[in-house]
One Martini backbone bead per residue (centre of mass of N, CA, C, O) as a GRO file, in nm:
protein
  493
    1UNK     BB    1  10.990   9.383  11.216
    2UNK     BB    2  11.253   9.639  11.219
    3UNK     BB    3  11.261   9.636  11.528
    4UNK     BB    4  11.499   9.523  11.671
    5UNK     BB    5  11.723   9.377  11.526
    6UNK     BB    6  11.960   9.263  11.385
    7UNK     BB    7  12.270   9.188  11.159
    8UNK     BB    8  12.315   8.926  10.995
    9UNK     BB    9  12.639   9.002  10.979
   10UNK     BB   10  12.941   8.992  11.064
   11UNK     BB   11  13.143   9.307  11.206
   12UNK     BB   12  13.370   9.451  11.259
   13UNK     BB   13  13.552   9.779  11.356
   14UNK     BB   14  13.773   9.792  11.137
   15UNK     BB   15  13.616   9.835  10.928
   16UNK     BB   16  13.465  10.068  10.995
   17UNK     BB   17  13.693  10.165  11.181
   18UNK     BB   18  13.983  10.317  11.225
   19UNK     BB   19  14.208  10.160  11.430
   20UNK     BB   20  13.989   9.949  11.570
   21UNK     BB   21  13.905   9.709  11.690
   22UNK     BB   22  13.877   9.351  11.686
   23UNK     BB   23  13.504   9.354  11.714
   24UNK     BB   24  13.219   9.186  11.682
   25UNK     BB   25  12.895   9.316  11.507
   26UNK     BB   26  12.574   9.251  11.501
   27UNK     BB   27  12.491   9.523  11.534
   28UNK     BB   28  12.236   9.860  11.558
   29UNK     BB   29  12.168  10.174  11.762
   30UNK     BB   30  11.875  10.380  11.884
   31UNK     BB   31  11.760  10.245  12.088
   32UNK     BB   32  11.773  10.137  12.392
   33UNK     BB   33  11.529   9.937  12.435
   34UNK     BB   34  11.680   9.743  12.173
   35UNK     BB   35  11.978   9.682  12.319
   36UNK     BB   36  12.201   9.425  12.229
   37UNK     BB   37  12.428   9.206  12.273
   38UNK     BB   38  12.707   9.344  12.047
   39UNK     BB   39  12.648   9.632  11.957
   40UNK     BB   40  12.580   9.954  11.833
   41UNK     BB   41  12.570  10.246  11.933
   42UNK     BB   42  12.395  10.557  11.851
   43UNK     BB   43  12.399  10.938  12.012
   44UNK     BB   44  12.130  11.075  11.961
   45UNK     BB   45  11.958  11.364  11.890
   46UNK     BB   46  11.706  11.427  11.960
   47UNK     BB   47  11.371  11.631  12.005
   48UNK     BB   48  11.381  11.454  12.367
   49UNK     BB   49  11.604  11.324  12.299
   50UNK     BB   50  11.896  11.206  12.455
   51UNK     BB   51  12.161  10.910  12.403
   52UNK     BB   52  12.389  11.002  12.623
   53UNK     BB   53  12.145  10.918  12.864
   54UNK     BB   54  12.147  10.603  12.739
   55UNK     BB   55  12.472  10.424  12.859
   56UNK     BB   56  12.439  10.253  13.064
   57UNK     BB   57  12.207  10.134  12.998
   58UNK     BB   58  12.335   9.939  12.721
   59UNK     BB   59  12.594   9.827  12.836
   60UNK     BB   60  12.414   9.655  13.079
   61UNK     BB   61  12.306   9.463  12.747
   62UNK     BB   62  12.631   9.473  12.590
   63UNK     BB   63  12.752   9.717  12.477
   64UNK     BB   64  13.088   9.752  12.235
   65UNK     BB   65  12.967  10.026  12.142
   66UNK     BB   66  13.003  10.397  12.134
   67UNK     BB   67  12.920  10.628  11.995
   68UNK     BB   68  12.971  11.031  12.004
   69UNK     BB   69  12.983  11.358  12.060
   70UNK     BB   70  13.027  11.398  12.298
   71UNK     BB   71  13.148  11.406  12.645
   72UNK     BB   72  13.306  11.103  12.850
   73UNK     BB   73  13.358  11.031  13.175
   74UNK     BB   74  13.246  10.744  13.226
   75UNK     BB   75  13.457  10.454  13.111
   76UNK     BB   76  13.421  10.084  13.008
   77UNK     BB   77  13.570   9.783  13.021
   78UNK     BB   78  13.538   9.685  12.669
   79UNK     BB   79  13.487   9.952  12.522
   80UNK     BB   80  13.396  10.094  12.261
   81UNK     BB   81  13.475  10.475  12.206
   82UNK     BB   82  13.330  10.663  11.939
   83UNK     BB   83  13.461  11.024  11.844
   84UNK     BB   84  13.270  11.244  11.672
   85UNK     BB   85  13.073  11.533  11.477
   86UNK     BB   86  12.821  11.292  11.412
   87UNK     BB   87  12.587  11.076  11.426
   88UNK     BB   88  12.450  11.072  11.180
   89UNK     BB   89  12.681  11.054  10.971
   90UNK     BB   90  12.767  10.781  11.076
   91UNK     BB   91  12.539  10.614  11.084
   92UNK     BB   92  12.488  10.619  10.757
   93UNK     BB   93  12.768  10.481  10.689
   94UNK     BB   94  12.725  10.230  10.868
   95UNK     BB   95  12.516  10.121  10.754
   96UNK     BB   96  12.537  10.122  10.488
   97UNK     BB   97  12.799   9.881  10.520
   98UNK     BB   98  12.688   9.663  10.684
   99UNK     BB   99  12.475   9.604  10.477
  100UNK     BB  100  12.639   9.670  10.175
  101UNK     BB  101  12.523   9.913   9.988
  102UNK     BB  102  12.242   9.846   9.846
  103UNK     BB  103  12.156  10.049   9.693
  104UNK     BB  104  12.354  10.026   9.488
  105UNK     BB  105  12.214   9.732   9.406
  106UNK     BB  106  12.025   9.932   9.288
  107UNK     BB  107  11.704  10.077   9.196
  108UNK     BB  108  11.639  10.415   9.324
  109UNK     BB  109  11.286  10.568   9.409
  110UNK     BB  110  11.255  10.857   9.461
  111UNK     BB  111  10.971  11.035   9.666
  112UNK     BB  112  10.821  11.366   9.679
  113UNK     BB  113  10.564  11.525   9.875
  114UNK     BB  114  10.319  11.586   9.970
  115UNK     BB  115  10.166  11.448   9.779
  116UNK     BB  116  10.170  11.100   9.596
  117UNK     BB  117  10.414  10.885   9.759
  118UNK     BB  118  10.244  10.608   9.789
  119UNK     BB  119  10.138  10.568   9.516
  120UNK     BB  120  10.380  10.626   9.311
  121UNK     BB  121  10.520  10.394   9.458
  122UNK     BB  122  10.355  10.149   9.439
  123UNK     BB  123  10.297  10.239   9.059
  124UNK     BB  124  10.571  10.113   9.064
  125UNK     BB  125  10.618   9.814   9.205
  126UNK     BB  126  10.387   9.715   9.037
  127UNK     BB  127  10.485   9.720   8.734
  128UNK     BB  128  10.809   9.701   8.786
  129UNK     BB  129  10.788   9.438   8.778
  130UNK     BB  130  10.715   9.294   8.529
  131UNK     BB  131  11.046   9.336   8.488
  132UNK     BB  132  11.138   9.375   8.774
  133UNK     BB  133  11.216   9.339   9.058
  134UNK     BB  134  11.021   9.580   9.341
  135UNK     BB  135  10.960   9.684   9.598
  136UNK     BB  136  10.888   9.877   9.926
  137UNK     BB  137  10.896  10.200  10.126
  138UNK     BB  138  10.658  10.307  10.366
  139UNK     BB  139  10.353  10.408  10.520
  140UNK     BB  140  10.192  10.100  10.447
  141UNK     BB  141  10.477   9.920  10.369
  142UNK     BB  142  10.700   9.699  10.378
  143UNK     BB  143  10.793   9.532  10.026
  144UNK     BB  144  10.852   9.180   9.909
  145UNK     BB  145  10.751   8.967   9.732
  146UNK     BB  146  10.589   8.819   9.995
  147UNK     BB  147  10.680   9.042  10.196
  148UNK     BB  148  10.560   9.171  10.458
  149UNK     BB  149  10.546   9.485  10.663
  150UNK     BB  150  10.531   9.704  10.871
  151UNK     BB  151  10.550  10.002  10.937
  152UNK     BB  152  10.746  10.289  11.063
  153UNK     BB  153  10.801  10.492  10.861
  154UNK     BB  154  10.800  10.638  10.636
  155UNK     BB  155  11.054  10.699  10.661
  156UNK     BB  156  11.340  10.573  10.797
  157UNK     BB  157  11.586  10.482  10.984
  158UNK     BB  158  11.906  10.383  10.819
  159UNK     BB  159  11.864  10.060  11.012
  160UNK     BB  160  11.613   9.985  10.866
  161UNK     BB  161  11.690  10.083  10.555
  162UNK     BB  162  11.866   9.920  10.489
  163UNK     BB  163  11.777   9.623  10.607
  164UNK     BB  164  11.638   9.619  10.359
  165UNK     BB  165  11.766   9.635  10.131
  166UNK     BB  166  11.918   9.408  10.187
  167UNK     BB  167  11.678   9.202  10.160
  168UNK     BB  168  11.610   9.244   9.900
  169UNK     BB  169  11.853   9.172   9.751
  170UNK     BB  170  11.838   8.848   9.888
  171UNK     BB  171  11.586   8.904   9.737
  172UNK     BB  172  11.601   9.001   9.409
  173UNK     BB  173  11.631   9.267   9.366
  174UNK     BB  174  11.634   9.532   9.143
  175UNK     BB  175  11.444   9.734   9.334
  176UNK     BB  176  11.330  10.067   9.495
  177UNK     BB  177  11.096  10.201   9.655
  178UNK     BB  178  11.037  10.550   9.793
  179UNK     BB  179  10.973  10.772  10.074
  180UNK     BB  180  10.984  11.091  10.082
  181UNK     BB  181  11.041  11.239  10.336
  182UNK     BB  182  11.088  11.608  10.511
  183UNK     BB  183  11.161  11.427  10.758
  184UNK     BB  184  11.357  11.280  10.647
  185UNK     BB  185  11.537  11.451  10.554
  186UNK     BB  186  11.615  11.662  10.769
  187UNK     BB  187  11.712  11.409  10.967
  188UNK     BB  188  11.917  11.233  10.797
  189UNK     BB  189  11.768  10.923  10.637
  190UNK     BB  190  11.902  10.917  10.350
  191UNK     BB  191  12.201  11.001  10.266
  192UNK     BB  192  12.369  10.657  10.246
  193UNK     BB  193  12.159  10.667   9.928
  194UNK     BB  194  12.178  10.630   9.574
  195UNK     BB  195  12.025  10.700   9.381
  196UNK     BB  196  11.839  10.756   9.040
  197UNK     BB  197  11.553  10.870   9.138
  198UNK     BB  198  11.381  11.151   9.123
  199UNK     BB  199  11.076  11.299   9.290
  200UNK     BB  200  10.813  11.508   9.228
  201UNK     BB  201  10.454  11.652   9.316
  202UNK     BB  202  10.380  11.830   9.543
  203UNK     BB  203  10.408  12.178   9.711
  204UNK     BB  204  10.212  12.183   9.979
  205UNK     BB  205  10.041  12.228  10.309
  206UNK     BB  206  10.263  12.145  10.591
  207UNK     BB  207  10.445  12.034  10.837
  208UNK     BB  208  10.420  12.364  11.044
  209UNK     BB  209  10.556  12.217  11.294
  210UNK     BB  210  10.795  12.126  11.250
  211UNK     BB  211  10.928  12.371  10.969
  212UNK     BB  212  10.770  12.667  11.017
  213UNK     BB  213  10.810  12.815  10.721
  214UNK     BB  214  10.788  12.663  10.440
  215UNK     BB  215  11.037  12.705  10.328
  216UNK     BB  216  11.185  12.515  10.509
  217UNK     BB  217  11.033  12.272  10.325
  218UNK     BB  218  11.097  12.257  10.176
  219UNK     BB  219  11.448  12.278  10.185
  220UNK     BB  220  11.410  12.009  10.218
  221UNK     BB  221  11.319  11.859   9.998
  222UNK     BB  222  11.559  11.969   9.794
  223UNK     BB  223  11.754  11.764   9.934
  224UNK     BB  224  11.646  11.520   9.684
  225UNK     BB  225  11.870  11.735   9.466
  226UNK     BB  226  12.069  11.809   9.557
  227UNK     BB  227  12.231  11.520   9.602
  228UNK     BB  228  12.188  11.454   9.338
  229UNK     BB  229  12.329  11.253   9.074
  230UNK     BB  230  12.402  11.351   8.811
  231UNK     BB  231  12.306  11.065   8.673
  232UNK     BB  232  12.090  11.101   8.747
  233UNK     BB  233  11.742  11.153   8.760
  234UNK     BB  234  11.449  11.449   8.756
  235UNK     BB  235  11.129  11.387   8.828
  236UNK     BB  236  10.905  11.682   8.738
  237UNK     BB  237  10.682  11.913   8.784
  238UNK     BB  238  10.558  12.170   8.547
  239UNK     BB  239  10.371  12.240   8.710
  240UNK     BB  240  10.359  12.328   8.973
  241UNK     BB  241  10.536  12.644   9.177
  242UNK     BB  242  10.871  12.525   9.247
  243UNK     BB  243  11.009  12.422   9.007
  244UNK     BB  244  11.228  12.526   8.927
  245UNK     BB  245  11.394  12.553   9.172
  246UNK     BB  246  11.479  12.284   9.102
  247UNK     BB  247  11.615  12.227   8.873
  248UNK     BB  248  11.866  12.444   8.954
  249UNK     BB  249  11.914  12.216   9.230
  250UNK     BB  250  11.994  11.994   8.986
  251UNK     BB  251  12.248  11.823   8.867
  252UNK     BB  252  12.088  11.659   8.720
  253UNK     BB  253  11.840  11.511   8.507
  254UNK     BB  254  11.579  11.611   8.340
  255UNK     BB  255  11.192  11.608   8.373
  256UNK     BB  256  10.902  11.609   8.240
  257UNK     BB  257  10.524  11.629   8.413
  258UNK     BB  258  10.201  11.705   8.266
  259UNK     BB  259   9.895  11.925   8.143
  260UNK     BB  260   9.922  12.231   8.176
  261UNK     BB  261  10.209  12.225   8.044
  262UNK     BB  262  10.461  12.168   7.943
  263UNK     BB  263  10.613  11.837   7.844
  264UNK     BB  264  10.718  11.572   7.802
  265UNK     BB  265  10.470  11.450   7.946
  266UNK     BB  266  10.184  11.401   7.827
  267UNK     BB  267   9.794  11.484   7.934
  268UNK     BB  268   9.538  11.432   7.744
  269UNK     BB  269   9.192  11.392   7.686
  270UNK     BB  270   9.046  11.360   7.963
  271UNK     BB  271   8.853  11.076   8.145
  272UNK     BB  272   8.641  11.095   8.379
  273UNK     BB  273   8.529  10.819   8.598
  274UNK     BB  274   8.424  10.556   8.878
  275UNK     BB  275   8.611  10.371   8.739
  276UNK     BB  276   8.834  10.559   8.583
  277UNK     BB  277   9.049  10.633   8.270
  278UNK     BB  278   9.186  10.867   8.016
  279UNK     BB  279   9.448  10.920   7.882
  280UNK     BB  280   9.711  11.122   7.622
  281UNK     BB  281  10.026  11.029   7.541
  282UNK     BB  282  10.348  11.306   7.542
  283UNK     BB  283  10.633  11.184   7.380
  284UNK     BB  284  10.936  11.017   7.307
  285UNK     BB  285  10.764  10.770   7.195
  286UNK     BB  286  10.513  10.881   7.175
  287UNK     BB  287  10.173  10.799   7.094
  288UNK     BB  288   9.938  10.756   7.417
  289UNK     BB  289   9.630  10.543   7.481
  290UNK     BB  290   9.518  10.560   7.814
  291UNK     BB  291   9.446  10.338   8.041
  292UNK     BB  292   9.261  10.330   8.356
  293UNK     BB  293   9.155  10.281   8.683
  294UNK     BB  294   9.206  10.553   8.753
  295UNK     BB  295   9.094  10.844   9.019
  296UNK     BB  296   9.144  11.149   8.902
  297UNK     BB  297   9.276  11.390   8.921
  298UNK     BB  298   9.603  11.327   9.022
  299UNK     BB  299   9.626  11.032   8.939
  300UNK     BB  300   9.786  11.178   8.665
  301UNK     BB  301  10.008  11.193   8.853
  302UNK     BB  302  10.117  11.017   8.895
  303UNK     BB  303  10.095  10.844   8.714
  304UNK     BB  304  10.288  11.029   8.458
  305UNK     BB  305  10.547  10.963   8.728
  306UNK     BB  306  10.566  10.668   8.694
  307UNK     BB  307  10.618  10.665   8.359
  308UNK     BB  308  10.864  10.853   8.329
  309UNK     BB  309  11.068  10.677   8.538
  310UNK     BB  310  11.022  10.407   8.383
  311UNK     BB  311  11.128  10.464   8.151
  312UNK     BB  312  11.421  10.645   8.203
  313UNK     BB  313  11.485  10.335   8.339
  314UNK     BB  314  11.384  10.105   8.029
  315UNK     BB  315  11.088  10.139   7.981
  316UNK     BB  316  10.826  10.105   7.806
  317UNK     BB  317  10.563  10.204   7.761
  318UNK     BB  318  10.379  10.028   7.617
  319UNK     BB  319  10.521   9.793   7.770
  320UNK     BB  320  10.289   9.893   8.013
  321UNK     BB  321   9.978   9.961   7.956
  322UNK     BB  322   9.861   9.676   8.073
  323UNK     BB  323   9.944   9.811   8.338
  324UNK     BB  324   9.712  10.041   8.397
  325UNK     BB  325   9.452   9.923   8.354
  326UNK     BB  326   9.556   9.734   8.703
  327UNK     BB  327   9.595   9.848   8.893
  328UNK     BB  328   9.606   9.844   9.231
  329UNK     BB  329   9.462   9.882   9.523
  330UNK     BB  330   9.561  10.165   9.686
  331UNK     BB  331   9.484  10.163  10.006
  332UNK     BB  332   9.287  10.464  10.128
  333UNK     BB  333   9.326  10.537   9.841
  334UNK     BB  334   9.026  10.626   9.682
  335UNK     BB  335   8.866  10.426   9.816
  336UNK     BB  336   8.629  10.203   9.655
  337UNK     BB  337   8.298  10.116   9.826
  338UNK     BB  338   8.198   9.825   9.691
  339UNK     BB  339   7.905   9.621   9.769
  340UNK     BB  340   7.621   9.711   9.616
  341UNK     BB  341   7.556   9.997   9.624
  342UNK     BB  342   7.372  10.314   9.558
  343UNK     BB  343   7.661  10.474   9.618
  344UNK     BB  344   7.940  10.666   9.675
  345UNK     BB  345   8.236  10.540   9.853
  346UNK     BB  346   8.535  10.677  10.041
  347UNK     BB  347   8.855  10.664  10.102
  348UNK     BB  348   9.139  10.849  10.285
  349UNK     BB  349   9.414  10.984  10.351
  350UNK     BB  350   9.381  11.280  10.378
  351UNK     BB  351   9.564  11.593  10.577
  352UNK     BB  352   9.520  11.786  10.353
  353UNK     BB  353   9.437  12.118  10.215
  354UNK     BB  354   9.461  11.985   9.909
  355UNK     BB  355   9.387  11.647   9.899
  356UNK     BB  356   9.143  11.739   9.975
  357UNK     BB  357   9.080  11.952   9.773
  358UNK     BB  358   9.071  11.660   9.532
  359UNK     BB  359   8.823  11.538   9.666
  360UNK     BB  360   8.603  11.715   9.633
  361UNK     BB  361   8.595  11.732   9.272
  362UNK     BB  362   8.582  11.485   9.224
  363UNK     BB  363   8.300  11.429   9.351
  364UNK     BB  364   8.166  11.672   9.225
  365UNK     BB  365   8.198  11.498   8.903
  366UNK     BB  366   8.076  11.252   8.993
  367UNK     BB  367   7.735  11.389   9.157
  368UNK     BB  368   7.500  11.504   9.077
  369UNK     BB  369   7.338  11.800   9.138
  370UNK     BB  370   7.043  11.612   9.340
  371UNK     BB  371   7.295  11.538   9.477
  372UNK     BB  372   7.514  11.421   9.808
  373UNK     BB  373   7.793  11.540   9.994
  374UNK     BB  374   7.996  11.380  10.198
  375UNK     BB  375   8.141  11.399  10.521
  376UNK     BB  376   8.415  11.215  10.742
  377UNK     BB  377   8.578  11.411  10.957
  378UNK     BB  378   8.954  11.515  11.111
  379UNK     BB  379   9.164  11.588  11.326
  380UNK     BB  380   9.498  11.556  11.448
  381UNK     BB  381   9.684  11.581  11.734
  382UNK     BB  382   9.932  11.735  11.796
  383UNK     BB  383   9.875  11.902  11.519
  384UNK     BB  384   9.845  12.114  11.276
  385UNK     BB  385   9.629  12.365  11.340
  386UNK     BB  386   9.573  12.584  11.144
  387UNK     BB  387   9.368  12.389  10.960
  388UNK     BB  388   9.150  12.333  11.036
  389UNK     BB  389   8.984  12.558  10.902
  390UNK     BB  390   9.000  12.511  10.630
  391UNK     BB  391   8.853  12.241  10.640
  392UNK     BB  392   8.591  12.368  10.674
  393UNK     BB  393   8.643  12.587  10.463
  394UNK     BB  394   8.641  12.328  10.200
  395UNK     BB  395   8.435  12.145  10.263
  396UNK     BB  396   8.197  12.454  10.270
  397UNK     BB  397   8.198  12.430   9.920
  398UNK     BB  398   8.110  12.118   9.853
  399UNK     BB  399   7.889  12.046  10.067
  400UNK     BB  400   7.604  11.930  10.281
  401UNK     BB  401   7.777  11.776  10.457
  402UNK     BB  402   7.885  11.688  10.824
  403UNK     BB  403   8.128  11.463  10.980
  404UNK     BB  404   8.263  11.522  11.316
  405UNK     BB  405   8.517  11.375  11.478
  406UNK     BB  406   8.776  11.212  11.486
  407UNK     BB  407   9.217  11.154  11.468
  408UNK     BB  408   9.418  11.083  11.637
  409UNK     BB  409   9.417  11.294  11.914
  410UNK     BB  410   9.531  11.179  12.210
  411UNK     BB  411   9.499  11.478  12.433
  412UNK     BB  412   9.273  11.653  12.233
  413UNK     BB  413   8.985  11.704  12.239
  414UNK     BB  414   8.779  11.591  11.963
  415UNK     BB  415   8.611  11.836  11.993
  416UNK     BB  416   8.786  12.098  12.020
  417UNK     BB  417   8.881  12.031  11.674
  418UNK     BB  418   8.584  12.044  11.580
  419UNK     BB  419   8.518  12.340  11.648
  420UNK     BB  420   8.753  12.447  11.472
  421UNK     BB  421   8.645  12.317  11.204
  422UNK     BB  422   8.360  12.475  11.217
  423UNK     BB  423   8.507  12.782  11.193
  424UNK     BB  424   8.508  12.684  10.908
  425UNK     BB  425   8.152  12.734  10.890
  426UNK     BB  426   7.902  12.840  10.753
  427UNK     BB  427   7.686  12.707  10.524
  428UNK     BB  428   7.740  12.376  10.633
  429UNK     BB  429   7.600  12.061  10.792
  430UNK     BB  430   7.661  11.988  11.136
  431UNK     BB  431   7.853  11.805  11.322
  432UNK     BB  432   7.922  11.528  11.600
  433UNK     BB  433   8.117  11.230  11.588
  434UNK     BB  434   8.281  11.101  11.765
  435UNK     BB  435   8.278  10.831  11.715
  436UNK     BB  436   8.357  10.682  11.381
  437UNK     BB  437   8.236  10.449  11.357
  438UNK     BB  438   7.985  10.604  11.350
  439UNK     BB  439   7.974  10.804  11.184
  440UNK     BB  440   8.023  10.564  10.959
  441UNK     BB  441   7.750  10.503  10.977
  442UNK     BB  442   7.581  10.793  10.925
  443UNK     BB  443   7.692  10.841  10.651
  444UNK     BB  444   7.546  10.584  10.524
  445UNK     BB  445   7.297  10.553  10.599
  446UNK     BB  446   7.215  10.894  10.469
  447UNK     BB  447   7.221  10.790  10.194
  448UNK     BB  448   7.132  10.799   9.895
  449UNK     BB  449   7.138  10.785   9.565
  450UNK     BB  450   7.430  10.861   9.431
  451UNK     BB  451   7.561  10.957   9.628
  452UNK     BB  452   7.849  11.067   9.798
  453UNK     BB  453   8.089  10.911  10.077
  454UNK     BB  454   8.367  11.060  10.255
  455UNK     BB  455   8.670  10.915  10.353
  456UNK     BB  456   8.861  11.112  10.570
  457UNK     BB  457   9.283  11.069  10.663
  458UNK     BB  458   9.320  10.732  10.728
  459UNK     BB  459   9.235  10.522  10.604
  460UNK     BB  460   9.420  10.220  10.604
  461UNK     BB  461   9.475  10.236  10.926
  462UNK     BB  462   9.481  10.011  11.203
  463UNK     BB  463   9.502  10.317  11.413
  464UNK     BB  464   9.481  10.483  11.673
  465UNK     BB  465   9.616  10.810  11.876
  466UNK     BB  466   9.639  10.850  12.209
  467UNK     BB  467   9.730  10.976  12.501
  468UNK     BB  468   9.849  10.676  12.593
  469UNK     BB  469   9.897  10.592  12.250
  470UNK     BB  470   9.789  10.294  12.089
  471UNK     BB  471   9.555  10.211  11.881
  472UNK     BB  472   9.303   9.951  11.800
  473UNK     BB  473   9.113  10.031  11.441
  474UNK     BB  474   8.967   9.886  11.171
  475UNK     BB  475   8.918  10.091  11.013
  476UNK     BB  476   8.741  10.286  10.725
  477UNK     BB  477   8.728  10.029  10.486
  478UNK     BB  478   8.584   9.838  10.656
  479UNK     BB  479   8.359   9.995  10.805
  480UNK     BB  480   8.228  10.046  10.568
  481UNK     BB  481   8.128   9.797  10.470
  482UNK     BB  482   8.062   9.740  10.744
  483UNK     BB  483   7.801   9.831  10.713
  484UNK     BB  484   7.707   9.821  10.452
  485UNK     BB  485   7.605   9.544  10.471
  486UNK     BB  486   7.413   9.611  10.732
  487UNK     BB  487   7.228   9.890  10.672
  488UNK     BB  488   7.184   9.897  10.367
  489UNK     BB  489   7.161   9.521  10.276
  490UNK     BB  490   7.105   9.329  10.526
  491UNK     BB  491   7.408   9.208  10.593
  492UNK     BB  492   7.514   8.940  10.798
  493UNK     BB  493   7.812   8.834  11.002
   0.00000   0.00000   0.00000
């Protein structure tokens, strides 16, 4: 992981700040617990903690420079103190320069939206890498070449972000696909990233516990396009209700994609199955028959967004087509679990009302009328509580059986969360099984031929947040495979 890593090259403080002493800085630090000798420490004021409160702690560890915004009473000799108006803005600028302004040395694709960020960025990395080496930073991992590191946040802090991009440049990457979350935009983590192409997927209900209102949530997303350079390209979903407002917000060239409305990259004659889809793509380069192993209508949108972005960056559509047929499976994103069982099992990260409904719509389309849709899900503790009843209402419309279970309960009761979800369930049979493994096992053991089992919420995550912190979890995809093999097929491992 990049947590606590130091800079690869030494840099003099005088190279970063005018009139600063000529001392050497070996690393940058935000978290006082990770501070090391000869670091520069930034006193960030967070939601819970204020970095100014930990200055003595980091100085005891040998930090050489303090960047702060508040007046300080006690200053130690031999330490450089730099007072600035905005620590976050300074952090962004310094992090980029400390690591050699890596985003200016690569083509940077930024993807934002409620759903689809991981899918679009992973499609771009997969396909674009056949033409130019491309890295990825997001929810799933930090990945480039043969290197895969665990994720930090969907959009990491500026130090981790620029350090990762620096290492990508050093390892020959010519591009990076970056997930840009609303938190990352609102908290200013990408202020100094030089985006070339910004992609908008969609905007639906999510993260209102952080943003407060839906309008605030939209305004956070909009920052990616407001700040996009005029020579950049904004790739926008013409079918989303926020399209016009985003189009008006950017000075960059606007390129559109869509299915329902006219768009620069338009898909029609869509055919979908359980193991792939096909459609006709109409764009400036002509008309193309596209075949892909992606399933579900929302993934057609994700593919259109990625194709539009790559085509606008110089890759011909006809050259991409062979690679769209065999895209790498994105773990936990409508991942089909196939061990030879006679029913469908899908694992998906869906944790928003819109994301969940789209998965259910797909399941309804592939499940015969006389067969059942069985769903396993919960809702995260200490996160937006209003969507819990909505989850129940949506599942009630599509499912024949609902198994409620734990999903990162933190210090809330998983049973209480399940009861809030259940308040939206009026017609469908539902049970609560707290242990997530047991809940998944129950769903798989109860499935009959041609039924569809949906395991939602955590995707490929291999951890569970509990009251005492993060603990290891097998991962829904691994549990599903294990249960199918053991309890459906009778294979002992």
